Every structure is written in C-alpha cells, then in structure tokens.
C-alpha cells in the first residue's frame, strides 16, 4: 500500500506539477520517481513489473474508501438500457457505445464536447479535462468542426432537416492512425481486416478473457493488460505487413484503452473500494454473451451492468492519470514503446528512436523524467493533425484553435522542454502510416 501511495502521488506530481502545492514535495517525489525509473530502465521488466503490479484498479490514484450513494450508476429511467435504433451509430469504443446505450451520451451516437464531458463524467468519472480533449480531437479530426459534433462510430450522416451534410468526418470507426490504432484489445488491425477495426473479434476477446480464467482469479488488472498489450504488438508484427506505430493513436490511445478497461469499467464495493473487474463486468461492457468457447458479440449492445459502482468522485480519471498510466506501462514493459512499423511484409518491424523523432531533445532515458512524456504525448497529438486532415481543408486555424483551447490549459501546467517540430516526416517510409480506409456508410 505504501509503495502504491508513493508511486501514485509521484506520477501525479511528475506528470502535472501544477496539481501539487509544494515545490519541495514535488522535488522529493521527482527523485523517488527518477530512482524507480533508473532501476526499471536498467533492470527492464524485473523491477519495472513491480511498478505496474503495485497499482490497484484505481490506477495512479489511491481509492481507499467506498460510498455507495456517490458511486452507484443509474441504469433506469432516462438511463435505462435501450439497444440502438436503426439510425443510431455505434463504433470501436465499448465505453462510448455503453454510454450511448444508457443515454449518458446522445443515443444517436453523435455528441458535442459538452455532452461528452457531462455524460462520461456522470457514468465513469472520467475527468472533464481529458474528456474535453478527447472529444475536441474527435470533432477536429473525424467530426464536424462547424457544428461542433463528432460520431462515436461511422461517418456523420446527412442532416435530415436541412439536407446539409453534417460533415465529411469519417467518425471513430474510420479513424485509422489518427485515432484508432493497431494491436487493440478486442478489435483486429485495420489492414488485415479490410479496414474494419471497429467490430469486436470474438477470438481476440476470448484470448484476453482467458487471462483471468487461466490464473483462476476472475480478476483483470492493469499489469495483466500491459503484458497482454506486449503480446498483441508481437502478433501484429507477425501478421500485419502494414503494422505501424508512432503517432498519438498508437503511442497513447491504444495503450490508454487497455488501461481504461481497468480504471473505468471496474466495479467498486466496500470490500474492494479500489475496484475489481471480473469476467461478468468485462463481458457486459464489451457486449459479449455466452461462455468461453461459445462467446457471441451482441453488436452495438454494450451495457452497464446492474448495481455497478463507478470510481469515487474524489478520484476522477484525469489527463495526468491517463498519461501517467501509459507511462508506467512503457516503463514496466519497455519493448512496448515503439516508433516505426513493418515495411510492407510481416516481421519486418523497423524502429525509429525517440531522439530521431524529437530532434535529439529527448531520448529513451529522458522521455520519462519530469513532465516529458506528457509533453511529448500532447505534441504528437497536435503536430500529427495536418497529416490526417482532408486535403480539401485549406484553413487549419479553426482546427488548431479548437485543439489548443482544450489541450492548452493542460500543457500550460507542465514544464515542457522546447520540443519544436517533431520529425513526423520520418514515418512516411512506413506503408501503414498512409493506410487510411474509409467506411461503408454503416451505423456500426
Ligand atoms: C471522448 C472519449 C473517448 C474517445 C474519443 C474514445 C475513442 C476510442 C477509440 C478511437 C478507440 C479505438 C482505439 C483502438 O484502436 O484500440 C477506443 C477504444 C477503446 N475505448 Fe474509448 N474513447 C473514449 C472514452 C472511453 C471510455 C470512457 C472508455 C471506458 C469506459 C473507453 C474504453 C475503450 C476501450 C476498452 C477500447 C478498446 C476496445 C477494443 O479494442 O476492443 N473509451 N476508444
């Protein structure tokens, strides 16, 4: 417990110093962390696994108490489960699909930034800062910036009232490399699935589900999922000639999604206030029925379980937690930090190092000191944008203004090195970087 406390506060403070009052405390915490890092980088997984294992299902926060009234999530009345109707959109993210099926997001699957912040806050206690960033990025890159909306699944439809196109945004389902990436938990890689990285692959789900069957625990943890992420990357390298990693989607979003399952889908009780995720809750959130061997995916029917208690209000999952948990994953499993891809054939992974990409400002030994990883993550997000936008958009300003509005306050609290322009052009050599499937216009 003590180790958890130290690490939890250390990572919180290191990633986001403005969150702590005393500079001295921060300095001490920084040195604790840098000792941990040094050991973990030197000893690779041996000590690093200790960092990852010491985390509870509340991630970088400590959640020692339970308050049923505060944490019980309503699944009745306006929040009763209703399967999506014919015009409703669902997509690759089970957390968003479940939110829409219970009316925490608009049931249509098209949401504004404000609706995202309030809905995901109420349902999961996802922090308002990170919710707004994730939604703003979706509006800017896959949605409709004029209307300020985004789609949790396929392309935005035509507005039935005005006949106007709500936008050319392809939605999350066809956001390969800008939002969606390879080596996901339950979705296959886009290139080897004809562009479909949004449908659940039941075999893949079963492999993850098996983790807590094989060890007899019926408990999923951050550490087990981080190890699974490493395995998923190896599978992608061995099977997907267009496997690619290096941009915000694959360096941050994909590993963050593994952590989201544990941090946001875990149930909480008086006996297990820091949360637990068992097979029952895991299946419900992923819309899976049946038992191992005969699982079926109930497309678009992701559900919040009855009598399910979210994270406590005093422990929102905010931007610093998202970035801190991803950083712990890379420290604990250094091989998962990859920039590069296969070069058109399987098993041809060619990596670039952090120094190449950051113009020598950062390297693997400094990436995880201070606020550097948080700074680097948000730089990847911001600087990747022009490469993903439709060529028809010739005025970038509204897009960058929107992103800066929400990313700015977070980055403003960090002490970032002068990163300048990242060498994103280096990614052009990987065929998977340019692979950008667009949808059939389906709702799922
Ligand atoms: C505005 C908020 C959110 C956005 C924009 C978003 C977006 C995405 C995207 C683009 C993916 C595909 C990533 C991949 O390739 O693996 C994804 C996957 C995922 N997301 Fe979300 N997400 C959000 C919130 C949430 C929340 C609140 C949860 C949990 C409660 C969640 C859980 C997941 C999980 C578990 C996956 C992986 C699914 C799989 O591989 O089977 N997300 N999300």
Coordinates of C-alpha atoms and ligand atoms in Angstrom, one line a residue:
X1 CA 0.0 0.0 0.0
X2 CA 2.8 2.3 0.9
X3 CA 4.5 1.8 -2.4
X4 CA 1.3 2.4 -4.2
X5 CA 0.8 5.7 -2.4
X6 CA 4.3 6.9 -3.2
X7 CA 4.0 5.9 -6.9
X8 CA 0.6 7.3 -7.2
X9 CA 1.5 10.7 -5.9
X10 CA 4.8 10.6 -7.6
X11 CA 3.3 10.1 -11.0
X12 CA 0.6 12.5 -10.4
X13 CA 3.0 15.2 -9.5
X14 CA 5.6 14.4 -12.0
X15 CA 3.2 14.5 -14.9
X16 CA 1.4 17.5 -13.7
X17 CA 3.3 19.6 -11.2
X18 CA 0.7 22.3 -11.0
X19 CA -1.5 19.9 -9.2
X20 CA 0.7 19.9 -6.1
X21 CA 1.0 22.8 -3.8
X22 CA 4.6 22.5 -2.5
X23 CA 7.5 22.6 -4.8
X24 CA 9.6 20.7 -2.2
X25 CA 7.2 17.9 -2.2
X26 CA 7.4 17.8 -6.0
X27 CA 11.2 17.7 -5.9
X28 CA 11.2 14.8 -3.4
X29 CA 8.7 13.0 -5.5
X30 CA 10.7 13.6 -8.6
X31 CA 13.7 12.0 -7.1
X32 CA 11.7 9.0 -5.9
X33 CA 10.4 8.5 -9.4
X34 CA 13.7 9.0 -11.1
X35 CA 15.3 6.3 -8.8
X36 CA 12.5 4.0 -9.8
X37 CA 12.9 4.8 -13.4
X38 CA 16.7 4.3 -13.4
X39 CA 16.2 0.9 -11.8
X40 CA 13.4 0.0 -14.1
X41 CA 15.2 1.1 -17.2
X42 CA 18.3 -0.8 -16.2
X43 CA 16.6 -3.9 -14.9
X44 CA 13.9 -3.8 -17.6
X45 CA 10.9 -5.8 -16.6
X46 CA 12.2 -7.2 -13.3
X47 CA 11.8 -4.1 -11.2
X48 CA 9.5 -2.3 -13.6
X49 CA 6.9 -5.0 -13.2
X50 CA 6.9 -4.1 -9.5
X51 CA 5.8 -0.6 -10.5
X52 CA 3.0 -1.8 -12.7
X53 CA 1.9 -4.6 -10.2
X54 CA 1.7 -2.2 -7.3
X55 CA -1.2 -0.3 -9.0
X56 CA -4.8 -1.1 -8.0
X57 CA -7.7 -0.9 -10.4
X58 CA -7.9 2.8 -9.5
X59 CA -4.7 3.4 -11.4
X60 CA -2.4 6.2 -10.3
X61 CA -4.9 7.3 -7.7
X62 CA -5.5 5.8 -4.3
X63 CA -9.1 4.8 -3.6
X64 CA -9.3 3.5 -0.1
X65 CA -13.0 4.2 0.7
X66 CA -16.3 3.4 -0.8
X67 CA -19.5 5.4 -0.8
X68 CA -22.4 3.6 -2.4
X69 CA -24.6 6.7 -2.8
X70 CA -21.9 8.6 -4.5
X71 CA -20.8 5.7 -6.8
X72 CA -23.9 3.9 -7.8
X73 CA -24.6 4.5 -11.5
X74 CA -28.3 4.7 -12.6
X75 CA -29.3 2.3 -15.3
X76 CA -33.0 3.1 -15.0
X77 CA -35.4 5.8 -16.1
X78 CA -33.7 8.1 -18.6
X79 CA -30.6 5.9 -18.2
X80 CA -32.3 2.6 -18.9
X81 CA -30.6 0.4 -21.5
X82 CA -32.1 0.7 -25.0
X83 CA -30.4 -1.1 -27.9
X84 CA -29.5 1.3 -30.7
X85 CA -32.3 2.0 -33.2
X86 CA -31.9 1.8 -37.0
X87 CA -30.4 5.3 -37.3
X88 CA -28.2 5.2 -34.2
X89 CA -24.4 5.0 -34.6
X90 CA -22.0 2.8 -32.6
X91 CA -18.3 2.2 -33.1
X92 CA -15.0 0.8 -31.9
X93 CA -15.1 2.0 -28.3
X94 CA -17.2 -0.1 -25.9
X95 CA -17.0 2.7 -23.3
X96 CA -18.7 5.1 -25.6
X97 CA -21.2 2.6 -27.0
X98 CA -22.3 1.6 -23.5
X99 CA -22.6 5.3 -22.6
X100 CA -24.9 5.9 -25.6
X101 CA -27.0 2.8 -25.0
X102 CA -27.8 4.2 -21.5
X103 CA -28.4 7.8 -22.6
X104 CA -25.2 9.2 -20.9
X105 CA -24.3 10.2 -24.4
X106 CA -26.9 11.1 -27.1
X107 CA -28.4 7.8 -28.1
X108 CA -27.8 8.8 -31.8
X109 CA -24.1 8.4 -31.3
X110 CA -23.3 12.0 -32.3
X111 CA -22.2 14.2 -29.5
X112 CA -20.9 17.7 -28.7
X113 CA -17.9 18.4 -26.5
X114 CA -20.2 19.5 -23.6
X115 CA -22.4 16.4 -23.9
X116 CA -19.3 14.2 -23.8
X117 CA -17.8 15.9 -20.7
X118 CA -21.0 15.7 -18.7
X119 CA -22.0 12.2 -19.8
X120 CA -18.7 10.5 -19.3
X121 CA -18.2 12.3 -16.0
X122 CA -21.5 11.1 -14.7
X123 CA -21.1 7.5 -15.9
X124 CA -17.4 6.8 -15.4
X125 CA -16.0 9.8 -13.5
X126 CA -13.7 10.4 -16.5
X127 CA -12.2 13.9 -15.7
X128 CA -13.6 16.9 -17.6
X129 CA -10.1 18.0 -18.8
X130 CA -9.3 14.7 -20.6
X131 CA -12.9 14.2 -21.8
X132 CA -12.9 17.6 -23.4
X133 CA -9.5 16.9 -25.1
X134 CA -10.6 13.6 -26.5
X135 CA -13.9 15.0 -27.7
X136 CA -12.3 18.1 -29.2
X137 CA -9.8 16.0 -31.1
X138 CA -12.6 13.8 -32.4
X139 CA -14.5 16.9 -33.6
X140 CA -11.4 18.4 -35.2
X141 CA -10.2 15.3 -37.0
X142 CA -13.1 13.0 -37.5
X143 CA -16.2 15.1 -37.0
X144 CA -17.7 18.4 -38.0
X145 CA -16.0 21.5 -36.7
X146 CA -18.7 23.9 -37.8
X147 CA -21.4 22.1 -35.9
X148 CA -19.0 21.1 -33.1
X149 CA -20.0 17.4 -33.1
X150 CA -18.4 14.1 -33.6
X151 CA -19.5 10.5 -34.3
X152 CA -18.7 7.6 -32.0
X153 CA -18.9 5.3 -35.0
X154 CA -19.2 5.6 -38.7
X155 CA -19.3 8.7 -41.0
X156 CA -21.5 11.6 -40.0
X157 CA -24.9 11.4 -41.7
X158 CA -26.7 14.0 -43.7
X159 CA -28.8 16.3 -41.6
X160 CA -32.4 15.1 -42.2
X161 CA -34.0 18.5 -41.6
X162 CA -31.8 20.7 -43.7
X163 CA -30.4 18.1 -46.1
X164 CA -27.0 19.6 -45.4
X165 CA -24.1 17.3 -44.9
X166 CA -23.1 17.4 -41.3
X167 CA -19.6 17.0 -42.4
X168 CA -17.2 14.7 -44.2
X169 CA -15.9 13.4 -40.9
X170 CA -15.5 9.6 -41.0
X171 CA -16.2 9.1 -37.3
X172 CA -14.1 7.0 -35.0
X173 CA -14.8 3.8 -37.0
X174 CA -12.7 5.1 -39.8
X175 CA -10.1 7.0 -37.9
X176 CA -7.2 4.6 -38.5
X177 CA -3.9 6.1 -37.3
X178 CA -5.4 9.4 -36.4
X179 CA -7.5 7.9 -33.5
X180 CA -7.8 4.2 -33.9
X181 CA -4.6 2.1 -34.0
X182 CA -3.2 -1.4 -34.3
X183 CA -2.8 -4.0 -31.5
X184 CA -6.1 -3.2 -29.8
X185 CA -7.7 -5.3 -27.1
X186 CA -10.6 -6.8 -28.9
X187 CA -10.5 -5.3 -32.4
X188 CA -8.3 -6.6 -35.2
X189 CA -5.8 -4.5 -37.1
X190 CA -7.4 -2.4 -39.8
X191 CA -5.2 -3.5 -42.8
X192 CA -5.7 -7.3 -42.3
X193 CA -9.5 -6.8 -41.7
X194 CA -10.4 -4.9 -44.9
X195 CA -10.3 -1.7 -43.0
X196 CA -12.7 -2.9 -40.2
X197 CA -11.0 -2.1 -36.9
X198 CA -14.3 -1.3 -35.1
X199 CA -16.0 -4.7 -34.9
X200 CA -15.2 -6.9 -32.0
X201 CA -13.2 -10.0 -32.9
X202 CA -14.6 -12.7 -30.5
X203 CA -11.5 -14.9 -30.7
X204 CA -9.4 -11.9 -29.7
X205 CA -11.7 -11.1 -26.9
X206 CA -11.6 -14.6 -25.7
X207 CA -7.8 -14.6 -25.5
X208 CA -8.0 -11.6 -23.2
X209 CA -10.8 -13.0 -21.2
X210 CA -8.8 -16.2 -20.7
X211 CA -6.1 -14.4 -18.8
X212 CA -8.2 -14.4 -15.6
X213 CA -9.7 -17.8 -16.3
X214 CA -6.2 -19.5 -16.7
X215 CA -4.9 -18.0 -13.5
X216 CA -8.2 -18.8 -11.7
X217 CA -8.5 -15.3 -10.3
X218 CA -11.5 -13.9 -12.2
X219 CA -9.7 -10.6 -11.8
X220 CA -8.3 -8.4 -14.5
X221 CA -5.6 -5.8 -13.6
X222 CA -3.6 -3.1 -15.2
X223 CA -0.4 -5.2 -15.1
X224 CA -2.0 -8.2 -16.8
X225 CA -3.4 -6.0 -19.5
X226 CA 0.0 -4.3 -20.1
X227 CA 1.6 -7.7 -20.6
X228 CA -1.2 -8.6 -23.0
X229 CA -0.5 -5.4 -24.9
X230 CA 3.1 -6.5 -25.5
X231 CA 1.8 -9.8 -26.8
X232 CA -0.7 -8.1 -29.1
X233 CA 2.1 -6.0 -30.6
X234 CA 4.1 -9.1 -31.3
X235 CA 1.1 -10.6 -33.0
X236 CA 0.6 -7.5 -35.1
X237 CA 4.2 -7.6 -36.2
X238 CA 3.9 -11.3 -37.2
X239 CA 0.6 -10.9 -39.1
X240 CA 0.1 -7.4 -40.4
X241 CA 2.5 -6.2 -43.1
X242 CA 1.2 -2.6 -42.6
X243 CA 1.6 -2.6 -38.8
X244 CA 2.5 0.9 -37.8
X245 CA 3.1 2.7 -34.5
X246 CA 4.4 6.2 -33.8
X247 CA 1.6 8.6 -33.8
X248 CA -0.8 9.7 -31.0
X249 CA -3.2 6.9 -31.8
X250 CA -0.8 4.1 -31.3
X251 CA 1.6 5.6 -28.7
X252 CA -1.2 6.9 -26.4
X253 CA -4.8 6.0 -27.4
X254 CA -4.3 2.2 -27.8
X255 CA -2.4 1.6 -24.6
X256 CA -4.7 4.0 -22.8
X257 CA -7.7 2.0 -24.0
X258 CA -6.2 -1.1 -22.2
X259 CA -5.9 1.0 -19.1
X260 CA -9.5 2.4 -19.5
X261 CA -11.0 -1.1 -19.2
X262 CA -9.5 -1.5 -15.7
X263 CA -9.7 2.1 -14.5
X264 CA -13.2 2.8 -15.8
X265 CA -15.1 -0.5 -16.2
X266 CA -14.2 -1.9 -12.8
X267 CA -16.9 -2.3 -10.2
X268 CA -16.4 -0.9 -6.7
X269 CA -17.6 -2.2 -3.4
X270 CA -17.0 -1.7 0.3
X271 CA -14.8 -4.9 0.3
X272 CA -12.9 -3.8 -2.8
X273 CA -13.0 0.0 -2.8
X274 CA -10.2 0.4 -5.3
X275 CA -12.3 -1.7 -7.7
X276 CA -12.3 -5.1 -9.3
X277 CA -13.0 -6.2 -12.8
X278 CA -14.3 -9.8 -13.2
X279 CA -15.5 -11.7 -16.3
X280 CA -19.1 -10.7 -15.7
X281 CA -18.5 -7.0 -15.8
X282 CA -15.9 -7.3 -18.6
X283 CA -18.4 -9.1 -20.9
X284 CA -21.3 -6.8 -20.2
X285 CA -19.3 -3.6 -21.1
X286 CA -18.0 -5.3 -24.2
X287 CA -21.4 -6.6 -25.3
X288 CA -20.4 -10.2 -25.2
X289 CA -22.7 -13.1 -24.3
X290 CA -22.1 -16.8 -23.6
X291 CA -19.2 -18.6 -22.1
X292 CA -15.7 -19.3 -23.3
X293 CA -15.9 -21.5 -26.4
X294 CA -19.2 -20.1 -27.4
X295 CA -18.9 -16.3 -26.9
X296 CA -21.0 -14.1 -29.2
X297 CA -20.7 -10.4 -29.7
X298 CA -24.0 -8.6 -29.5
X299 CA -23.1 -5.9 -31.9
X300 CA -23.8 -2.4 -30.5
X301 CA -25.3 -3.8 -27.3
X302 CA -22.6 -2.9 -24.8
X303 CA -24.2 -2.5 -21.4
X304 CA -23.5 -1.0 -18.0
X305 CA -24.2 -3.9 -15.5
X306 CA -27.0 -3.6 -12.9
X307 CA -25.7 -2.5 -9.4
X308 CA -22.5 -1.2 -10.9
X309 CA -20.5 1.4 -8.9
X310 CA -18.0 3.7 -10.7
X311 CA -14.8 5.3 -9.4
X312 CA -15.3 7.5 -6.3
X313 CA -16.0 11.2 -7.0
X314 CA -12.8 12.1 -5.2
X315 CA -10.7 10.1 -7.7
X316 CA -11.6 11.3 -11.2
X317 CA -9.6 9.7 -14.0
X318 CA -8.0 12.9 -15.5
X319 CA -5.3 13.7 -18.1
X320 CA -2.5 13.1 -15.7
X321 CA -3.8 9.7 -14.8
X322 CA -4.2 8.7 -18.5
X323 CA -0.7 9.8 -19.3
X324 CA 0.8 8.5 -16.1
X325 CA -0.7 5.1 -16.6
X326 CA 0.5 4.9 -20.2
X327 CA 4.0 5.9 -19.0
X328 CA 4.0 3.2 -16.3
X329 CA 3.1 0.7 -19.0
X330 CA 6.2 1.7 -21.0
X331 CA 8.4 1.7 -18.0
X332 CA 7.3 -1.7 -17.0
X333 CA 7.2 -3.2 -20.5
X334 CA 9.9 -1.2 -22.3
X335 CA 9.5 -3.2 -25.5
X336 CA 6.0 -1.9 -26.0
X337 CA 7.4 1.6 -26.6
X338 CA 7.7 1.5 -30.4
X339 CA 8.0 4.1 -33.1
X340 CA 8.0 2.6 -36.5
X341 CA 6.4 -0.3 -38.3
X342 CA 6.6 -3.2 -40.7
X343 CA 7.8 -2.2 -44.1
X344 CA 5.2 -4.0 -46.2
X345 CA 5.9 -7.6 -45.2
X346 CA 5.3 -9.3 -41.9
X347 CA 8.1 -9.5 -39.4
X348 CA 10.0 -6.5 -40.8
X349 CA 9.5 -4.1 -37.9
X350 CA 11.9 -1.2 -38.3
X351 CA 12.1 1.2 -35.3
X352 CA 13.0 4.8 -35.0
X353 CA 14.2 6.1 -31.7
X354 CA 12.9 9.0 -29.7
X355 CA 16.0 11.1 -30.4
X356 CA 15.3 10.8 -34.1
X357 CA 11.8 12.0 -33.7
X358 CA 12.4 14.7 -31.2
X359 CA 15.4 16.2 -33.0
X360 CA 17.7 15.0 -30.2
X361 CA 15.8 16.9 -27.4
X362 CA 14.6 13.7 -25.8
X363 CA 15.9 10.2 -25.7
X364 CA 14.7 7.0 -24.0
X365 CA 16.4 7.9 -20.8
X366 CA 14.8 11.3 -20.5
X367 CA 11.4 10.6 -22.0
X368 CA 10.1 9.5 -18.6
X369 CA 11.6 12.2 -16.5
X370 CA 9.7 15.2 -15.2
X371 CA 6.8 16.1 -17.5
X372 CA 8.5 14.9 -20.6
X373 CA 6.2 12.1 -21.6
X374 CA 3.1 14.2 -21.1
X375 CA 4.6 17.0 -23.2
X376 CA 5.7 14.5 -25.9
X377 CA 2.2 12.9 -26.0
X378 CA 0.4 16.2 -26.5
X379 CA 2.9 17.3 -29.1
X380 CA 2.3 14.1 -31.0
X381 CA -1.4 14.8 -30.9
X382 CA -1.1 18.4 -32.0
X383 CA 1.6 18.0 -34.6
X384 CA 0.1 15.0 -36.2
X385 CA -3.1 16.8 -37.2
X386 CA -2.1 18.4 -40.5
X387 CA -1.1 15.0 -41.8
X388 CA -4.5 13.5 -41.2
X389 CA -6.8 16.3 -42.4
X390 CA -8.6 16.1 -45.7
X391 CA -6.6 17.9 -48.3
X392 CA -9.7 19.9 -49.1
X393 CA -9.4 21.8 -45.8
X394 CA -7.1 24.6 -46.6
X395 CA -7.6 26.6 -43.4
X396 CA -6.0 24.8 -40.5
X397 CA -6.7 27.6 -38.0
X398 CA -10.1 26.6 -36.7
X399 CA -8.8 23.1 -36.1
X400 CA -5.7 24.1 -34.3
X401 CA -7.6 26.8 -32.3
X402 CA -10.1 24.2 -31.1
X403 CA -7.4 21.8 -30.1
X404 CA -5.4 24.5 -28.4
X405 CA -8.4 25.6 -26.4
X406 CA -8.6 22.3 -24.6
X407 CA -5.0 21.0 -24.7
X408 CA -3.6 24.4 -23.8
X409 CA -4.7 24.5 -20.2
X410 CA -3.3 21.0 -19.6
X411 CA 0.1 21.6 -21.3
X412 CA 0.2 25.0 -19.6
X413 CA 0.5 23.3 -16.3
X414 CA 3.5 21.2 -17.4
X415 CA 7.1 22.2 -17.6
X416 CA 7.9 21.1 -21.1
X417 CA 11.3 21.1 -22.9
X418 CA 11.4 23.1 -26.2
X419 CA 10.3 20.3 -28.4
X420 CA 9.9 22.2 -31.6
X421 CA 8.8 20.3 -34.6
X422 CA 8.8 16.6 -34.2
X423 CA 10.2 14.7 -37.3
X424 CA 6.9 13.2 -38.2
X425 CA 8.0 13.0 -41.9
X426 CA 10.2 10.1 -40.9
X427 CA 7.0 8.0 -40.7
X428 CA 6.4 8.4 -44.4
X429 CA 8.7 5.4 -45.1
X430 CA 6.1 3.0 -43.5
X431 CA 3.3 1.9 -45.7
X432 CA 1.0 1.5 -42.7
X433 CA 1.2 5.2 -41.9
X434 CA -0.5 6.2 -45.1
X435 CA -3.2 3.4 -45.0
X436 CA -6.4 5.2 -44.4
X437 CA -9.5 3.1 -45.1
X438 CA -12.9 4.9 -45.4
X439 CA -16.2 3.4 -44.4
X440 CA -19.0 1.8 -46.0
X441 CA -21.7 4.0 -44.6
X442 CA -22.9 1.7 -41.8
X443 CA -24.1 2.6 -38.3
X444 CA -21.7 0.2 -36.7
Ligands
LIG1 C1 -14.3 11.1 -25.6 C2 -13.9 9.9 -25.0 C3 -13.4 8.7 -25.8 C4 -12.9 8.6 -27.1 C5 -12.8 9.7 -28.1 C6 -12.6 7.3 -27.3 C7 -12.1 6.8 -28.5 C8 -11.7 5.5 -28.7 C9 -11.0 5.0 -29.9 C10 -10.7 5.8 -31.1 C11 -10.8 3.7 -29.8 C12 -10.1 2.7 -30.7 C13 -8.6 2.6 -30.2 C14 -8.0 1.3 -30.7 O1 -7.7 1.2 -31.8 O2 -7.8 0.4 -29.8 C15 -11.2 3.3 -28.5 C16 -11.1 2.1 -27.9 C17 -11.5 1.8 -26.7 N1 -12.0 2.6 -25.7 FE1 -12.5 4.5 -26.0 N2 -12.8 6.5 -26.2 C18 -13.3 7.4 -25.2 C19 -13.7 7.1 -24.0 C20 -13.7 5.8 -23.4 C21 -14.1 5.4 -22.2 C22 -14.8 6.4 -21.2 C23 -13.9 4.1 -22.0 C24 -14.2 3.2 -20.9 C25 -15.1 3.3 -20.0 C26 -13.2 3.6 -23.2 C27 -12.8 2.4 -23.4 C28 -12.2 1.9 -24.6 C29 -11.8 0.5 -24.8 C30 -11.8 -0.6 -23.8 C31 -11.3 0.4 -26.1 C32 -10.7 -0.8 -26.8 C33 -11.7 -1.6 -27.5 C34 -11.2 -2.9 -28.1 O3 -10.1 -3.0 -28.6 O4 -12.0 -3.9 -28.1 N3 -13.1 4.7 -24.1 N4 -11.8 4.4 -27.8

